[in-house]
CSV table of C-alpha atoms in Angstrom, one decimal:
chain,number,residue,atom,x,y,z
H,23,MET,CA,24.5,3.2,-7.0
H,24,ALA,CA,21.4,3.1,-4.8
H,25,THR,CA,19.4,6.3,-4.4
H,26,SER,CA,19.3,7.5,-0.8
H,27,LEU,CA,16.1,7.6,1.1
H,28,ARG,CA,14.6,11.1,1.5
H,29,LEU,CA,13.8,11.8,5.1
H,30,ASP,CA,12.9,15.4,4.6
H,31,ARG,CA,9.6,14.6,2.9
H,32,LEU,CA,7.6,11.8,4.5
H,33,LEU,CA,4.6,10.1,3.0
H,34,PHE,CA,1.6,8.9,5.0
H,35,VAL,CA,-0.5,6.3,3.2
H,36,ASP,CA,-3.9,4.8,3.9
H,37,LEU,CA,-5.9,2.2,1.9
H,38,GLU,CA,-9.6,1.5,1.7
H,39,LEU,CA,-10.7,-1.9,0.4
H,40,THR,CA,-13.9,-3.6,-0.7
H,41,CYS,CA,-15.7,-5.0,2.3
H,42,TRP,CA,-18.9,-6.8,3.4
H,43,ARG,CA,-20.8,-7.2,6.6
H,44,GLY,CA,-19.7,-10.9,6.7
H,45,PRO,CA,-17.4,-12.9,4.5
H,46,PRO,CA,-17.1,-11.9,0.8
H,47,PRO,CA,-19.5,-13.4,-1.7
H,48,ASP,CA,-18.4,-16.5,-3.6
H,49,GLY,CA,-15.7,-15.6,-6.1
H,50,GLU,CA,-14.9,-12.2,-4.6
H,51,GLN,CA,-12.0,-11.1,-2.4
H,52,SER,CA,-11.2,-7.8,-0.7
H,53,GLU,CA,-9.1,-5.4,-2.8
H,54,ILE,CA,-7.9,-1.8,-2.8
H,55,ILE,CA,-10.5,0.7,-4.0
H,56,GLU,CA,-8.9,3.9,-2.6
H,57,ILE,CA,-5.3,5.1,-1.9
H,58,GLY,CA,-4.9,8.2,0.2
H,59,LEU,CA,-1.6,10.1,0.8
H,60,ALA,CA,-0.4,13.0,2.8
H,61,GLU,CA,3.1,14.4,2.5
H,62,VAL,CA,4.9,16.0,5.5
H,63,ASP,CA,7.8,18.4,5.5
H,64,ALA,CA,9.7,16.8,8.4
H,65,ALA,CA,11.7,20.0,9.3
H,66,ASP,CA,8.7,22.3,9.5
H,67,LEU,CA,6.2,19.7,10.8
H,68,ARG,CA,3.5,20.6,8.3
H,69,ILE,CA,1.5,18.8,5.7
H,70,THR,CA,2.6,20.1,2.2
H,71,ARG,CA,-0.1,18.3,0.2
H,72,SER,CA,-2.6,15.4,0.3
H,73,GLY,CA,-4.6,13.5,-2.3
H,74,ARG,CA,-6.4,10.3,-3.2
H,75,TYR,CA,-6.7,7.8,-6.0
H,76,LEU,CA,-9.7,5.6,-6.8
H,77,VAL,CA,-9.0,2.1,-7.9
H,78,ARG,CA,-11.4,0.1,-10.0
H,79,PRO,CA,-11.7,-3.4,-8.4
H,80,ALA,CA,-11.0,-6.4,-10.7
H,81,ARG,CA,-12.2,-9.2,-8.5
H,82,SER,CA,-14.9,-7.8,-6.3
H,83,THR,CA,-17.9,-5.4,-6.1
H,84,VAL,CA,-18.6,-2.5,-3.8
H,85,SER,CA,-21.3,-3.7,-1.3
H,86,ASP,CA,-23.8,-1.4,0.3
H,87,TYR,CA,-22.0,-1.9,3.6
H,88,CYS,CA,-18.7,-0.7,1.9
H,89,THR,CA,-20.4,2.4,0.6
H,90,GLU,CA,-21.8,3.2,4.1
H,91,LEU,CA,-18.4,2.8,5.6
H,92,THR,CA,-16.2,4.6,3.0
H,93,GLY,CA,-18.7,6.8,1.1
H,94,ILE,CA,-17.4,5.2,-2.2
H,95,THR,CA,-20.0,3.8,-4.6
H,96,ALA,CA,-19.7,1.4,-7.5
H,97,ALA,CA,-20.7,4.3,-9.7
H,98,ASP,CA,-17.8,6.4,-8.4
H,99,LEU,CA,-15.3,3.7,-9.2
H,100,ARG,CA,-16.8,3.1,-12.7
H,101,ALA,CA,-16.6,6.8,-13.4
H,102,HIS,CA,-13.3,7.8,-11.7
H,103,GLY,CA,-11.5,4.6,-10.7
H,104,ARG,CA,-8.6,3.2,-12.8
H,105,PRO,CA,-6.9,-0.2,-12.7
H,106,LEU,CA,-4.4,-0.6,-9.8
H,107,ALA,CA,-1.4,-0.7,-12.1
H,108,GLN,CA,-2.4,2.6,-13.7
H,109,VAL,CA,-3.0,4.2,-10.3
H,110,LEU,CA,0.3,3.0,-9.0
H,111,GLY,CA,2.0,4.4,-12.1
H,112,SER,CA,0.4,7.8,-11.5
H,113,LEU,CA,1.2,7.7,-7.8
H,114,ARG,CA,4.9,6.9,-8.6
H,115,LYS,CA,5.0,9.9,-11.0
H,116,ASP,CA,3.1,12.3,-8.8
H,117,TRP,CA,4.5,11.5,-5.3
H,118,GLY,CA,7.9,9.8,-5.8
H,119,PRO,CA,7.2,7.1,-3.2
H,120,GLY,CA,10.2,5.0,-4.2
H,121,ARG,CA,12.5,7.7,-2.8
H,122,LYS,CA,10.7,8.6,0.4
H,123,ALA,CA,10.2,7.1,3.8
H,124,TRP,CA,6.6,6.2,4.3
H,125,TYR,CA,4.2,5.4,7.1
H,126,ALA,CA,0.8,3.7,7.5
H,127,TRP,CA,-1.4,3.0,10.4
H,128,GLY,CA,-1.2,-0.8,10.7
H,129,THR,CA,-1.1,-3.5,8.0
H,130,ASP,CA,-1.5,-1.3,4.9
H,131,ARG,CA,2.0,-2.2,3.8
H,132,LEU,CA,1.1,-5.9,3.7
H,133,LEU,CA,-2.1,-5.2,1.8
H,134,LEU,CA,-0.2,-3.1,-0.7
H,135,ASP,CA,2.5,-5.7,-1.1
H,136,GLU,CA,-0.1,-8.4,-1.8
H,137,ALA,CA,-1.9,-6.1,-4.3
H,138,VAL,CA,1.4,-5.3,-6.2
H,139,ALA,CA,2.2,-9.1,-6.4
H,140,ALA,CA,-1.3,-9.9,-7.6
H,141,ALA,CA,-1.1,-7.3,-10.3
H,142,HIS,CA,2.2,-8.8,-11.4
H,143,LEU,CA,3.9,-5.4,-11.3
H,144,GLU,CA,7.7,-5.5,-12.0
H,145,GLU,CA,8.5,-2.9,-9.4
H,146,HIS,CA,7.0,-1.9,-6.0
H,147,PRO,CA,6.1,1.8,-6.2
H,148,PHE,CA,7.1,2.5,-2.5
H,149,SER,CA,10.5,2.5,-0.9
H,150,PRO,CA,11.5,-0.2,1.6
H,151,GLY,CA,11.7,2.6,4.2
H,152,PHE,CA,8.3,1.8,5.8
H,153,VAL,CA,7.2,2.4,9.4
H,154,ASP,CA,4.0,1.0,11.0
H,155,LEU,CA,2.9,4.2,12.8
H,156,ALA,CA,0.3,2.3,14.9
H,157,GLN,CA,3.1,0.2,16.4
H,158,LEU,CA,5.4,3.2,16.8
H,159,TYR,CA,2.7,5.2,18.5
H,160,THR,CA,1.7,2.3,20.8
H,161,THR,CA,5.3,1.8,22.0
H,162,LEU,CA,6.2,5.5,22.4
H,163,ARG,CA,3.1,6.3,24.3
H,164,GLY,CA,3.3,3.1,26.4
H,165,CYS,CA,-0.3,2.0,25.6
H,166,GLY,CA,0.4,-1.7,26.1
H,167,GLN,CA,-1.7,-2.8,23.1
H,168,ARG,CA,-2.3,-1.4,19.6
H,169,VAL,CA,-4.4,1.7,19.5
H,170,ALA,CA,-6.9,2.5,16.7
H,171,LEU,CA,-6.3,5.7,14.7
H,172,GLU,CA,-9.4,7.4,16.0
H,173,ASP,CA,-8.4,6.5,19.6
H,174,ALA,CA,-4.9,7.9,19.1
H,175,LEU,CA,-6.4,11.1,17.7
H,176,ALA,CA,-8.6,11.4,20.9
H,177,ARG,CA,-5.6,10.7,23.2
H,178,GLU,CA,-3.7,13.5,21.4
H,179,GLY,CA,-6.6,15.9,21.7
H,180,LEU,CA,-7.0,16.1,17.9
H,181,GLU,CA,-10.3,16.1,16.0
H,182,PRO,CA,-10.4,13.9,12.9
H,183,GLU,CA,-10.0,15.6,9.5
H,184,GLY,CA,-12.7,14.6,7.1
H,185,ARG,CA,-14.7,11.5,6.9
H,186,ARG,CA,-13.7,8.4,8.9
H,187,HIS,CA,-12.7,5.6,6.5
H,188,SER,CA,-11.7,8.1,3.8
H,189,ALA,CA,-8.2,7.1,2.7
H,190,GLU,CA,-7.1,10.8,2.3
H,191,GLY,CA,-8.6,11.9,5.6
H,192,ASP,CA,-7.0,8.9,7.4
H,193,ALA,CA,-3.6,9.6,5.8
H,194,VAL,CA,-3.8,13.2,6.9
H,195,ASP,CA,-4.8,12.1,10.5
H,196,ALA,CA,-1.9,9.7,10.7
H,197,ALA,CA,0.4,12.5,9.6
H,198,ARG,CA,-1.0,14.8,12.2
H,199,ILE,CA,-0.3,12.1,14.9
H,200,TRP,CA,3.3,11.7,13.7
H,201,MET,CA,3.8,15.5,13.7
H,202,ARG,CA,2.5,15.7,17.3
H,203,LEU,CA,4.9,13.0,18.4
H,204,ALA,CA,7.8,14.5,16.5
H,205,GLY,CA,7.0,17.9,18.0
H,206,ARG,CA,7.2,16.5,21.5
H,207,LEU,CA,10.7,15.0,20.8
H,208,ARG,CA,12.1,18.3,19.6
């Protein structure tokens, strides 16, 4: 019997990846270095917790540009990062993402799917109950074209939480936008 999807606790997920000013150096490819999450109590419209995981890249290095953008250094990942499979195992245990609906701002689902496949993991840690919040926001607000997270925050009169391009901060901000929309519908 399939486990029903929890809709009372929603997860908001954001990823940060290795990046460069131009194309990646020979032999390297962009990969996840940080996973941020925020959990929302859907009835009370409040964030119950948030957190982040650092992922040690296997096929790329952290460029100076990436550090400028995310604040994450190669030394941070050496000291605190773990392989993706270990991080996803911890995330599964700590957050229960296989049972909860989850949201991300844009293409993070595809990036996560690719990373899970590349890591040859037997089971995807997240449920199939995914919503692209950028698309939902754009259509509900009648924007006509996809809106960046920071632009949606400004449209909603919300100040960003934390550093831009921080996975945890961006997950929290996405959750705040969802809560604003949900509050208007009630």
